[in-house]
Every structure is written in C-alpha cells, then in structure tokens.
Short mmCIF file of C-alpha atoms in Angstrom, two decimals:
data_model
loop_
_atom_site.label_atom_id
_atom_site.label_comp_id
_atom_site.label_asym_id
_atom_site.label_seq_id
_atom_site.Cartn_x
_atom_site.Cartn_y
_atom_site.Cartn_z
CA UNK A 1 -19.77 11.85 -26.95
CA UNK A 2 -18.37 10.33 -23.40
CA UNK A 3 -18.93 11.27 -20.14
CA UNK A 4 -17.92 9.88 -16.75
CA UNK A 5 -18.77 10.40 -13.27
CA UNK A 6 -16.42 9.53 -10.16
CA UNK A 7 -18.33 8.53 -6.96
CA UNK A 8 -15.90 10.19 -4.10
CA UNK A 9 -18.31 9.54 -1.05
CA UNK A 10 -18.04 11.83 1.71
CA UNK A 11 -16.10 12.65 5.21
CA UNK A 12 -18.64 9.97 6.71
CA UNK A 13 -16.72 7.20 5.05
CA UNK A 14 -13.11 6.33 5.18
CA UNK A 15 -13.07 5.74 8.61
CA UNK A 16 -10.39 2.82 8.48
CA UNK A 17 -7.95 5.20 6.36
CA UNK A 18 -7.87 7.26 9.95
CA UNK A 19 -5.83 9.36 11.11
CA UNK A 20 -4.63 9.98 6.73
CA UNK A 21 -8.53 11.12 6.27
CA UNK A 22 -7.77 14.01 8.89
CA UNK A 23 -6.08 15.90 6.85
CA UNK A 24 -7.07 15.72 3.18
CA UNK A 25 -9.96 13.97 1.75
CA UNK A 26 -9.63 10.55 1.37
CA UNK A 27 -10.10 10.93 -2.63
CA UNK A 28 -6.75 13.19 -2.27
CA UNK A 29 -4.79 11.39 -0.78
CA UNK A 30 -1.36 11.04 -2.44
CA UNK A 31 -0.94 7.41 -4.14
CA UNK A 32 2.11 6.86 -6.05
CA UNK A 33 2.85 10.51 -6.12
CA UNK A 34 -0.19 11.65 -6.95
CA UNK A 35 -4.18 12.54 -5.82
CA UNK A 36 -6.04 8.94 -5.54
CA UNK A 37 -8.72 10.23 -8.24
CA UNK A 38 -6.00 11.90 -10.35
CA UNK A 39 -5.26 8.30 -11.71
CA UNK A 40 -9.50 7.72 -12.95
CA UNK A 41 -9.46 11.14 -14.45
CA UNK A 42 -6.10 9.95 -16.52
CA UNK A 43 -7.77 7.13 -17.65
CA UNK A 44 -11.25 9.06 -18.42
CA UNK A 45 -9.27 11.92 -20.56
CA UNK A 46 -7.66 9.09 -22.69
CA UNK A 47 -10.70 7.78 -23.45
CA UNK A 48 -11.50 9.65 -27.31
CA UNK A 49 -14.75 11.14 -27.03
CA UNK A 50 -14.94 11.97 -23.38
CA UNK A 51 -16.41 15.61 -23.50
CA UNK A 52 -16.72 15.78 -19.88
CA UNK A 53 -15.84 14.68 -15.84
CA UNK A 54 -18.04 14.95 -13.10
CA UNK A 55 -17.14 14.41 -9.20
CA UNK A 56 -19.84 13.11 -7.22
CA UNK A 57 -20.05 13.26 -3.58
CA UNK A 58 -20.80 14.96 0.31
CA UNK A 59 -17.70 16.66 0.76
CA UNK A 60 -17.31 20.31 1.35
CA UNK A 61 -16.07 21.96 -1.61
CA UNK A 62 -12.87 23.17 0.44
CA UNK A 63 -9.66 24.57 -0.88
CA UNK A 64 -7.76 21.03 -1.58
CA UNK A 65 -10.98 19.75 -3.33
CA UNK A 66 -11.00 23.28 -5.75
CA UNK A 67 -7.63 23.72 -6.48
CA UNK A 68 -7.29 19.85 -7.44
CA UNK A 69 -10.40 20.57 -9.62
CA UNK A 70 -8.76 23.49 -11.60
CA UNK A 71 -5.12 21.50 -12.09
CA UNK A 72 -7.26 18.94 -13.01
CA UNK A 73 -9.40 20.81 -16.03
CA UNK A 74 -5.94 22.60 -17.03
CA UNK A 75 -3.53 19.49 -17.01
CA UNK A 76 -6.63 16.98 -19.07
CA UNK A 77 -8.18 19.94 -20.92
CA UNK A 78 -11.68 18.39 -20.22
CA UNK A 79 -14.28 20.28 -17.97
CA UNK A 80 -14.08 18.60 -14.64
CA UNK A 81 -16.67 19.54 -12.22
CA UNK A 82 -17.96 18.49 -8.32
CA UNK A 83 -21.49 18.18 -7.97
CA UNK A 84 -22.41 18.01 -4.02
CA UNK A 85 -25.07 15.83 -2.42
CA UNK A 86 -27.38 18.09 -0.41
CA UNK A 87 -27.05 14.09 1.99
CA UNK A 88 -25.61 10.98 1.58
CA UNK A 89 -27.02 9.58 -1.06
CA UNK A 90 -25.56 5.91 -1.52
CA UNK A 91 -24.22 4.70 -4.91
CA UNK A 92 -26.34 5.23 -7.03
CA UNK A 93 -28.27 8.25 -5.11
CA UNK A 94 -26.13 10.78 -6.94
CA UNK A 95 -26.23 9.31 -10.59
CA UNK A 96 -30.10 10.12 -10.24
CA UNK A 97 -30.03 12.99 -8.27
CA UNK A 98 -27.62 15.35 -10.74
CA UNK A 99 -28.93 13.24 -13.97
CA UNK A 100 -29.77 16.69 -15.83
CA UNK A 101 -26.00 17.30 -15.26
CA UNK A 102 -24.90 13.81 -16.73
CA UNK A 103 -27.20 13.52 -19.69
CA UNK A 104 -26.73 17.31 -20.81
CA UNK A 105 -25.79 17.57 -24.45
CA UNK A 106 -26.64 14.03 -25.05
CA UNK A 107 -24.19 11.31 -23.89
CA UNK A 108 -23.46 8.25 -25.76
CA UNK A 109 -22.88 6.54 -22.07
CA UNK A 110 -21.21 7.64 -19.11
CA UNK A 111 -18.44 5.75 -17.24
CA UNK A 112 -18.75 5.37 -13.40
CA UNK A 113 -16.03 5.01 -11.46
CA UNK A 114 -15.57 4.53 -7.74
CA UNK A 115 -12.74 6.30 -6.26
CA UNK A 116 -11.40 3.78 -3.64
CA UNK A 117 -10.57 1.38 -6.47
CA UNK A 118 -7.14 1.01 -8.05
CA UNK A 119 -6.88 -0.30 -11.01
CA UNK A 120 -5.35 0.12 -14.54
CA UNK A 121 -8.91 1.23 -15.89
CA UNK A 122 -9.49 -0.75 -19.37
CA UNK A 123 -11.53 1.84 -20.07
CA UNK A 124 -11.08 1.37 -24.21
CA UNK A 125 -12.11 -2.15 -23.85
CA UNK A 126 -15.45 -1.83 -22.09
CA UNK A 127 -16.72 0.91 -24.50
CA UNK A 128 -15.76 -1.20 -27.71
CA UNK A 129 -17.53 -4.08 -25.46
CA UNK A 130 -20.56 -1.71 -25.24
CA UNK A 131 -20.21 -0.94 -28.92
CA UNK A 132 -20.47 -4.02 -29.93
CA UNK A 133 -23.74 -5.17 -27.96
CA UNK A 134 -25.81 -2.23 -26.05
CA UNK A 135 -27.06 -2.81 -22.85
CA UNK A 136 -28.18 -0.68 -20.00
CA UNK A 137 -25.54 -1.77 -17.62
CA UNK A 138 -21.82 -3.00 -18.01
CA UNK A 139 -20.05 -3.88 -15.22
CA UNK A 140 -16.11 -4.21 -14.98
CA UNK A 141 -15.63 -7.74 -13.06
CA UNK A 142 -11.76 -9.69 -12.16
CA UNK A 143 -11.70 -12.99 -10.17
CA UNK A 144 -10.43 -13.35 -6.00
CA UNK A 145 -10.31 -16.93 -4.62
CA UNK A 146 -13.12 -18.32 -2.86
CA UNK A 147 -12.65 -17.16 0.63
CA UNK A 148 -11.61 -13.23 -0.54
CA UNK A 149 -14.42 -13.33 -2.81
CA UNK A 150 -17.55 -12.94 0.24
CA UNK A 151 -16.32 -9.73 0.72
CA UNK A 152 -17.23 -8.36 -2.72
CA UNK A 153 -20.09 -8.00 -5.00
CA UNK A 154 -20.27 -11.51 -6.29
CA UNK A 155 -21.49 -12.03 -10.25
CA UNK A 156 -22.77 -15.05 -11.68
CA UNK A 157 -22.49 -14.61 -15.55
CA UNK A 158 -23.48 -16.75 -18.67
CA UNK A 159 -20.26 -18.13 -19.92
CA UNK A 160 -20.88 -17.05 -23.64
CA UNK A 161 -22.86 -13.92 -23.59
CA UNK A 162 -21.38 -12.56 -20.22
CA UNK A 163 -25.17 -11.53 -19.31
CA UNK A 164 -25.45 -11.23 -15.17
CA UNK A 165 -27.44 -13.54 -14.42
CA UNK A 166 -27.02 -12.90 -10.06
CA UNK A 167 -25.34 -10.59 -8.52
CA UNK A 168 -25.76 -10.94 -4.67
CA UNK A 169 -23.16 -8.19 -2.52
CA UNK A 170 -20.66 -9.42 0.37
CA UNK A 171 -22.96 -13.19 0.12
CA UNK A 172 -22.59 -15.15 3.31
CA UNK A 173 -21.71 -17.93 1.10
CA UNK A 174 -19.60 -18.74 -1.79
CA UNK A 175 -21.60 -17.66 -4.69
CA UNK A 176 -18.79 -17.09 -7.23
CA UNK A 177 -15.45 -16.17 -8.10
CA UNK A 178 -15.85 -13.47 -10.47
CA UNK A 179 -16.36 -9.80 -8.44
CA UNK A 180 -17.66 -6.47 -8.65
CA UNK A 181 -14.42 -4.05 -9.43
CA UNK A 182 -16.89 -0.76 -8.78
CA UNK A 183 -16.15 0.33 -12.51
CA UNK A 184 -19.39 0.40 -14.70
CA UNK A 185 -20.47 2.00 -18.01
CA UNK A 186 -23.94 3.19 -18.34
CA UNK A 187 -26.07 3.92 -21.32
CA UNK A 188 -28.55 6.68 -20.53
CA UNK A 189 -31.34 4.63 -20.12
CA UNK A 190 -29.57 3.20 -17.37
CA UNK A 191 -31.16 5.57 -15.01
CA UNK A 192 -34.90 4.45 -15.70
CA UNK A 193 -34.39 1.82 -12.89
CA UNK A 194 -33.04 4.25 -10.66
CA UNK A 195 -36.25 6.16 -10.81
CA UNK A 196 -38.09 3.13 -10.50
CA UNK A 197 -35.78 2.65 -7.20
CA UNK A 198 -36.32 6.18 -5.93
CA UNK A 199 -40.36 6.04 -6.82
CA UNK A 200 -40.69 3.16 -4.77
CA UNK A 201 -38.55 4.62 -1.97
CA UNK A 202 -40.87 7.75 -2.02
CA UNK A 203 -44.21 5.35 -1.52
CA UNK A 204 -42.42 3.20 1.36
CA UNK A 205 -41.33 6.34 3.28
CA UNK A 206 -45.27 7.18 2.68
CA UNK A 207 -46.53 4.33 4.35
CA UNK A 208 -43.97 4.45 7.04
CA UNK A 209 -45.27 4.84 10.33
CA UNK A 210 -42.51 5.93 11.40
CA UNK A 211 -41.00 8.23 8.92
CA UNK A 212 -37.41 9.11 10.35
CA UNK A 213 -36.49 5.32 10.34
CA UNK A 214 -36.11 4.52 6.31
CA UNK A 215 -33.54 5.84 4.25
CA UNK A 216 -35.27 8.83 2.65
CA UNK A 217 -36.34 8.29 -1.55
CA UNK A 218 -32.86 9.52 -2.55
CA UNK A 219 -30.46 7.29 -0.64
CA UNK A 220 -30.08 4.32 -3.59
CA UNK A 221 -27.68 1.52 -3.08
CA UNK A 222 -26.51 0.41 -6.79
CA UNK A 223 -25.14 -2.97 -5.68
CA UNK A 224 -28.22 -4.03 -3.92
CA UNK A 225 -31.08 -2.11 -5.14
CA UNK A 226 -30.36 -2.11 -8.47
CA UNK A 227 -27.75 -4.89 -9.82
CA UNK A 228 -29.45 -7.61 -7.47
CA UNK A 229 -33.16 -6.83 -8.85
CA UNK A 230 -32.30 -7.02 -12.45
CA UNK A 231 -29.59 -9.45 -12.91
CA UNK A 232 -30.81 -12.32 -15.07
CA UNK A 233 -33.57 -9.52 -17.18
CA UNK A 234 -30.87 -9.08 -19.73
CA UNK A 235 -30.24 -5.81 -19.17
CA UNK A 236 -26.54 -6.19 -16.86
CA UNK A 237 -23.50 -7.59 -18.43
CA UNK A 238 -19.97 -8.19 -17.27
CA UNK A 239 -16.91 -7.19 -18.90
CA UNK A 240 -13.79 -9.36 -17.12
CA UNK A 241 -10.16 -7.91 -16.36
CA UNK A 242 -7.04 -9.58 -15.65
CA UNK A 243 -5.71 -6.41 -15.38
CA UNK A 244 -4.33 -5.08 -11.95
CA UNK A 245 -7.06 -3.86 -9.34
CA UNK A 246 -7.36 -3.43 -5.57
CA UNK A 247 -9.36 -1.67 -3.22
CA UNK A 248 -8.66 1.27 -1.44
CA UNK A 249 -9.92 0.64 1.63
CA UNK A 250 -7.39 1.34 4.61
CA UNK A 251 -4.16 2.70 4.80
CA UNK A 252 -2.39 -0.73 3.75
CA UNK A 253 -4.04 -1.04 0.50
CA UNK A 254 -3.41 2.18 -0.21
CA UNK A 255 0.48 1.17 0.03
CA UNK A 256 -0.12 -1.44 -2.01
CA UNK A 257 -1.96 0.64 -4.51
CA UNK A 258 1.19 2.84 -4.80
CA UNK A 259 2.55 -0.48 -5.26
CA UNK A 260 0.75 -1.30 -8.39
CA UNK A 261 0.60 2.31 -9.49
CA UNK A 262 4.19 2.38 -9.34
CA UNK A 263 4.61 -0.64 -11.53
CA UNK A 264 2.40 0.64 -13.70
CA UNK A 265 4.38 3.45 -14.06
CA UNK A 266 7.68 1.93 -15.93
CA UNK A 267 4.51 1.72 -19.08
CA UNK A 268 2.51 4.73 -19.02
CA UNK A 269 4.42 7.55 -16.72
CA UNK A 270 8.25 6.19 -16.67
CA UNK A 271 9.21 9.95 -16.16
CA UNK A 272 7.69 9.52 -12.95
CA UNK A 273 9.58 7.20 -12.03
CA UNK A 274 13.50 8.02 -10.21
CA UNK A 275 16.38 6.94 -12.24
CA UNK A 276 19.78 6.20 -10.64
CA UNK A 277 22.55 9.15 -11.45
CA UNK A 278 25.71 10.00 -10.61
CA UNK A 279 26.07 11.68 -7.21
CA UNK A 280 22.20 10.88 -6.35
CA UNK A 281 20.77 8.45 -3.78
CA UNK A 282 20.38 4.68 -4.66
CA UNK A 283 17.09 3.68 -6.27
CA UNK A 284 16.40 -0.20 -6.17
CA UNK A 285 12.92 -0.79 -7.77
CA UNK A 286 10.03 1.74 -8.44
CA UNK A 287 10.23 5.09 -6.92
CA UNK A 288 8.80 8.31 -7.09
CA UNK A 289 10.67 11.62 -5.98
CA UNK A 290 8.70 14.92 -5.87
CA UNK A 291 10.44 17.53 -7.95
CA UNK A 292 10.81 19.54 -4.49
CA UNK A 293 12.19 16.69 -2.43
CA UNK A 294 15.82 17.08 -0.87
CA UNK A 295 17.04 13.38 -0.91
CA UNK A 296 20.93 12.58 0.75
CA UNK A 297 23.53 11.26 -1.79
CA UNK A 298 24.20 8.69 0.17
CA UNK A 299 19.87 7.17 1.09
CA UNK A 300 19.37 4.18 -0.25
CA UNK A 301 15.23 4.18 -1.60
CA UNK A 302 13.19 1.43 -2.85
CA UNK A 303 11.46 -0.80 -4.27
CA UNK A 304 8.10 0.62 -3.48
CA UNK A 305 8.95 4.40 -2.39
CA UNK A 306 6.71 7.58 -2.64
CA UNK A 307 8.53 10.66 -1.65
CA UNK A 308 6.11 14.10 -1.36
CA UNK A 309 6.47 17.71 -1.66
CA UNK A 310 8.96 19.66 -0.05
CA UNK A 311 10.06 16.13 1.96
CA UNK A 312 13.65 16.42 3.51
CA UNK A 313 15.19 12.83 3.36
CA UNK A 314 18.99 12.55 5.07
CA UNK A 315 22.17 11.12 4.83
CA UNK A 316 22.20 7.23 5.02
CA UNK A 317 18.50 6.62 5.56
CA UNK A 318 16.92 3.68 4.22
CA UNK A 319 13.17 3.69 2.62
CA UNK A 320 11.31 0.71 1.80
CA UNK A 321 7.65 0.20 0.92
CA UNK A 322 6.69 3.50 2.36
CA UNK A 323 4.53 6.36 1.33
CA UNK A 324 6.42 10.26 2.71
CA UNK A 325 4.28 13.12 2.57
CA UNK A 326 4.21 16.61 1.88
CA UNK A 327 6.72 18.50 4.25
CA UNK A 328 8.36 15.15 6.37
CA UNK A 329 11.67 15.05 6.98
CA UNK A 330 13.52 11.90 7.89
CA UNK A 331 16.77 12.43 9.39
CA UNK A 332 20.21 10.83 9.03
CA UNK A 333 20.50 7.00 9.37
CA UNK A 334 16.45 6.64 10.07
CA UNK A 335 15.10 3.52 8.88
CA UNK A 336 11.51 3.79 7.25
CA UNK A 337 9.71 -0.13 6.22
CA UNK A 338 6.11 -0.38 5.77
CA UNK A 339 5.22 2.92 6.63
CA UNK A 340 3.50 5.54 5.90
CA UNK A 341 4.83 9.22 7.13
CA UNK A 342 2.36 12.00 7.96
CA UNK A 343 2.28 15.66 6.86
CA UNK A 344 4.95 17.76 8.47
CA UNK A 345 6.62 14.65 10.58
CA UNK A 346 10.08 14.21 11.91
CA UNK A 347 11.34 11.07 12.28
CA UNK A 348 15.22 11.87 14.09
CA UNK A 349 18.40 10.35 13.91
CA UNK A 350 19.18 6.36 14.06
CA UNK A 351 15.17 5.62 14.34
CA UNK A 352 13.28 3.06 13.25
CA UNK A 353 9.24 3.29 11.90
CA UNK A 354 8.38 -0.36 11.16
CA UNK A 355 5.21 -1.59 9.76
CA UNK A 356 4.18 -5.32 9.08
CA UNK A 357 2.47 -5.44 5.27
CA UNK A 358 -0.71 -7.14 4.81
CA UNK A 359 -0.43 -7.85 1.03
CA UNK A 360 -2.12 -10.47 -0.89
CA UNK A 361 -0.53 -13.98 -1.04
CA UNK A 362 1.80 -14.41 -4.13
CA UNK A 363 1.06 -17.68 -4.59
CA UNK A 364 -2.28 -17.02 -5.31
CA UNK A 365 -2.79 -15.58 -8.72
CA UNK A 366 -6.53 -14.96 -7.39
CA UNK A 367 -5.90 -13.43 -3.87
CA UNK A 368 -6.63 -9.99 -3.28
CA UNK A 369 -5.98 -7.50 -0.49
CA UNK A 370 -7.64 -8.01 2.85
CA UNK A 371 -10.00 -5.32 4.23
CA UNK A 372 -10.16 -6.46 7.97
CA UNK A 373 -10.48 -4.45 11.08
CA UNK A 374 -7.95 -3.04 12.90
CA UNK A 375 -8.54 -4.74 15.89
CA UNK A 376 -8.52 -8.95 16.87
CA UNK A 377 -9.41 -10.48 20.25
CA UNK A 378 -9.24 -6.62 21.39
CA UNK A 379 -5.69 -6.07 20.20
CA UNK A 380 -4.24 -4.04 17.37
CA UNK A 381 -3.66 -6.89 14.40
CA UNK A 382 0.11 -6.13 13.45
CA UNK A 383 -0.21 -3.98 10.09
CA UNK A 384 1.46 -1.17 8.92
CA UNK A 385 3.07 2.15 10.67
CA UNK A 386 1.12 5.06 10.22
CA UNK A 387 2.10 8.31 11.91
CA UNK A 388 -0.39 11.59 11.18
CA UNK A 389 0.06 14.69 10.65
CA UNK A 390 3.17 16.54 12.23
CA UNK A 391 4.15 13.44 14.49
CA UNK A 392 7.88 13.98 16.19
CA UNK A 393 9.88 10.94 16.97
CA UNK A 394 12.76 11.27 18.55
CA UNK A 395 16.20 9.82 18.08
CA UNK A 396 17.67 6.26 18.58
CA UNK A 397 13.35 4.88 19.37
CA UNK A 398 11.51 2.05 17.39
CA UNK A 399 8.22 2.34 16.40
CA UNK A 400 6.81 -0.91 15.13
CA UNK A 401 2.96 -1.74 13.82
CA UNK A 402 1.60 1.24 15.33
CA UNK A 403 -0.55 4.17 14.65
CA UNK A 404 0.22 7.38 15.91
CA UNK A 405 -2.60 10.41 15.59
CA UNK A 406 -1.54 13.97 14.78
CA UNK A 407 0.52 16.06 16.71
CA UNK A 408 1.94 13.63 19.29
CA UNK A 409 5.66 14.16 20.42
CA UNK A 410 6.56 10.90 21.51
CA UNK A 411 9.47 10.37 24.10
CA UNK A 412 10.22 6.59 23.67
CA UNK A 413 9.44 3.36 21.86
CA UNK A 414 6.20 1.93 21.08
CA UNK A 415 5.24 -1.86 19.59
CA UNK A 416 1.77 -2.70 18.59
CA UNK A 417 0.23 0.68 20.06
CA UNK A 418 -2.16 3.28 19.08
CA UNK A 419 -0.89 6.57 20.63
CA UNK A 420 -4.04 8.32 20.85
#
C-alpha cells in the first residue's frame, strides 16, 4: 500500500509567475491543457498500490482548489485530499506536521512530489529501486551543466551504490552535476529525522532571546535541514532520470512545460492532442484544443499551442508557442508568438502579442531552463508576453516582451514594458 503527498506551497510563493498567480493558484494553473498538479496525480494513480493522495500546503481551500479536488477523486478513483498548514511550514514542515494523516493504515512508503516540477514522473522505477534496497530516503536526481547546476540542490553520489554522499542546495560553487528534481520516495521511518529537526527547533526557539526572530519548531527545510545533515550516513540515495524535467518557476517555464507536456502527449494522452481535418484550422506540431474552443477554419496553430475553455480564436490568426486561457478571444488576422493570454482577454484585429522565449540551449543535452529575475541593470530582460486577466488590446498595436496586469485597456503599442 502507496501513498503520496504533493507539496503545493502557498499564495506567499509564486511571486515570479505574477500577474498568472492572481487569478488561480499557481498549482492550477493550466499547463498543456490541464491543472499543473493534475499531471503528478496522473502519474501517482498509475502507480499499482497507491491507496491514497494528499495535497499539502497554505492555500485557502477556495472554490478552484475544491472543485479540482472532487474531479480529481472522480476522474483517478483514489481519495485525494488537501491538508492546510495552520503557517508556512517549509518542505518538509508539512510531511511532519499531518504525519498521522500520511502513515494512517500503514504505508509501504509515500511519494513526495513538488508541484512546480515538470517532469514525466518515473514513478514505477523509483519504487522497484526502493524494492530492491530500502532506505529511508530516495531522491529522484537528472544532470544540468556546470553553470545551471548552482541553482539546484547539488548531489554527490557513490558511483556504484548511488548512496548521497553530499548534498549541499544552490552551492556557491560547482559541487556537481547531478541535481535535486524535488521528487522523493519516503519509507515511514523517514520522518524520525524530521522530529529530530523539529525537537531541536523547539529547544533553539527556547533559548532564543529573542523569540520572534527564528523560524518557529515547525518551519523544516528538507533540502537543508535534512538531506545536507545526513548525506553520507547511508540513509539517502539517488535514483537518476534522463527523462524530461523542468522547473516551474515563472511564466516561461511554464510555456516550456506545456512544451514538454505536449510532447509527451503523442505517448500517453494522443487524444489530447488536435489532429488536422477537413474544414478545421491547420495544426503544425503539438496542440491542444479545449472541447469548448471556437477555432476559424482558416487559423493556422502550432507547434507548441494550448487553447482553453470557452476561447474564441478567428479567422486567419496565427498561434505559436503560446498558452490561451479560459474565455480569450483572439480576433481575425492577430498574431500570437511566445505568449501567454490571460483570462477573459481580447486581443483585436491585425495585432501582434510577441514574446522572446528563454528556453534551454539545444546544443546542450545538459542545459536546463533559466530561473532569473525579471529585471537586469534596472530594465525588463526581454522574455515572454504575458497579458492578465481580462487585458483589451486594440486593433492594428504590437505588444512585444511585455507584461501587462489585469484589467488594463491599452490604447497603443508597447516594447519591453510592464503596464502596471
């Protein structure tokens, strides 16, 4: 008996997906058609044995978050159930926190995913890793090139047992090339060292002088509180991928996500994926078309294309490498690259929403995608289009690398710009 548990954070993270966190959770927003966490809980219900899927995290149980929950249990057929932090808890804060919840009726091990990762979740070959030789911790690990790799956890492993033997997170220096993907299975006794973690938090908050400045005994950092203290005591090991995975940390990597997801797609969902018919709009590449969607005969869509619900797409208008959302409409002869299209937007007639990709360097088999800031020297870095929720452009403008917040009606062109 399986269980897994899906780390979703909280409103207080996700600041660089802004203004897309505005309006849904970050967890739910739409990647490749579907909720971010819809594609872990896929992965988790394939997984024979799994008895049971717990959310983890500091949102407000709103309406998005509980009617995702019950599609969820009816569409997987598994119990799937949020648990809310009472704070912030940190990484590993949670596992301990609701560990009743996780070890009820006896798990064999739990899987713990976080949700800003995408990845194609070889979820199979960890547990028959597991099987094979117990240990407290596994972690899921995939290689980035030297430079990429500081801005991970960073695992040094025994070649032929694949014990950790250092882990060190986001190291100043190059450490190694092997990474952290944020995907772990647990055996129960995995959450002995938490305690240990949160016992020792409770005695340093004790002899605090000043009690409001440390953490609080709950907050527990996995990565650095945990993995860092007992690599090398054989009790962490490293299972490595060479399967697709990314982070989800801005609103670029979550278009290449889609990316990825999309591919993905032609193997494990091709009815997701838009086929070219008679009298329908062209379809070069991967694309996904909401049941709901109105699309023009005569649009030309893809490679790379997520259409939403209820999305209005005109005559002649060309979509590439763009995410739509729920209720957009694009009218005739727009022009949509590298973008990603808010709720309820209208992009009019003969414009153009431009966006310059940040993707990983294809020459690198090792590269992965860059999280940097949105800002260089003081300027906006050129990156993709993003316009919010129920953002009108008008006909016949351009609106190139910029990032336009929620209910602006904008009256001309705009390069390089946040349109506050």
């Amino acid at each position: 008996m399986l269980k897994a548990v899906i780390l979703i954070g909280g409103p207080q993270k996700g600041t660089r997906f802004r203004p897309l966190s505005f309006e849904v959770p970050k967890p739910l927003f739409p990647v490749a058609g579907v909720p971010m966490i819809q594609h872990h809980i896929e992965a988790c219900a394939q997984v024979p044995g799994m008895q049971e899927i717990l959310l983890i995290g500091f949102y407000q149980p709103d309406e998005p978050l509980t009617q995702f929950l019950e599609a969820a249990q009816q569409e997987f057929n598994l119990p799937v159930r949020y648990l809310q932090e009472f704070a912030p808890l940190g990484t590993g804060g949670g596992l301990y926190h609701f560990r009743d919840q996780i070890l009820a009726g006896g798990p064999e091990a739990f899987f713990v995913l976080n949700a800003d990762v995408c990845s194609d979740f070889p979820l199979n070959a960890m547990l028959d890793a597991h099987r094979c030789e117990r240990h407290p911790f596994l972690l899921l690990g995939t290689t980035a090139n030297r430079t990429q790799s500081l801005n991970y956890g960073c695992i040094v492993e025994n070649p032929q047992t694949h014990e950790v033997l250092h882990y060190v997170e986001k190291p100043s220096t190059f450490i190694s090339d092997i990474i952290n993907c944020g995907i772990y299975l647990f055996s129960p006794e995995a959450l002995k060292p938490l305690r240990d973690v949160f016992q020792r938090n409770q005695q340093d908050g004790q002899l605090e002088d000043s009690p409001g400045l440390w953490p609080g005994a709950g907050t527990i950092r996995l990565e650095q509180d945990v993995f860092s203290a007992l690599a090398g005591q054989g009790q962490i090991y490293v299972h490595l991928t060479d399967g697709i995975w990314s982070q989800i940390k801005s609103a670029g990597s979550a278009l290449y996500a889609s990316r990825l997801y999309l591919s993905r797609y032609q193997v494990t969902h091709p009815e997701r994926l838009a086929k070219h018919t008679p009298g329908g709009p062209r379809i070069r590449g991967n694309v996904y078309i909401h049941p709901t969607a109105k699309v023009a005969p005569s649009a030309v869509l893809g490679p790379n294309v997520s259409i939403g619900k209820g999305v209005t797409v005109g005559e002649g208008v060309r979509l590439r490498e763009s995410i739509v959302l729920h209720g957009a409409t694009l009218q005739e002869h727009t022009c949509v690259l590298h973008s990603i299209v808010g709720w309820g937007s209208t992009v009019g007639r003969w414009a153009r929403v431009e966006g310059t990709p940040n993707d990983p360097n294809p020459n690198d088999p090792r590269a992965r995608m860059d999280s940097e800031s949105l800002f260089k020297d003081g300027k906006l870095r050129p990156a993709i289009t993003i316009l919010g929720c129920r953002v009108r452009i008008p006909a016949e403008v351009l609106i190139l690398n910029s990032i336009v917040l929620p209910h602006k009606e904008l009256s001309h062109s705009f390069t390089n710009q946040i349109i506050l």
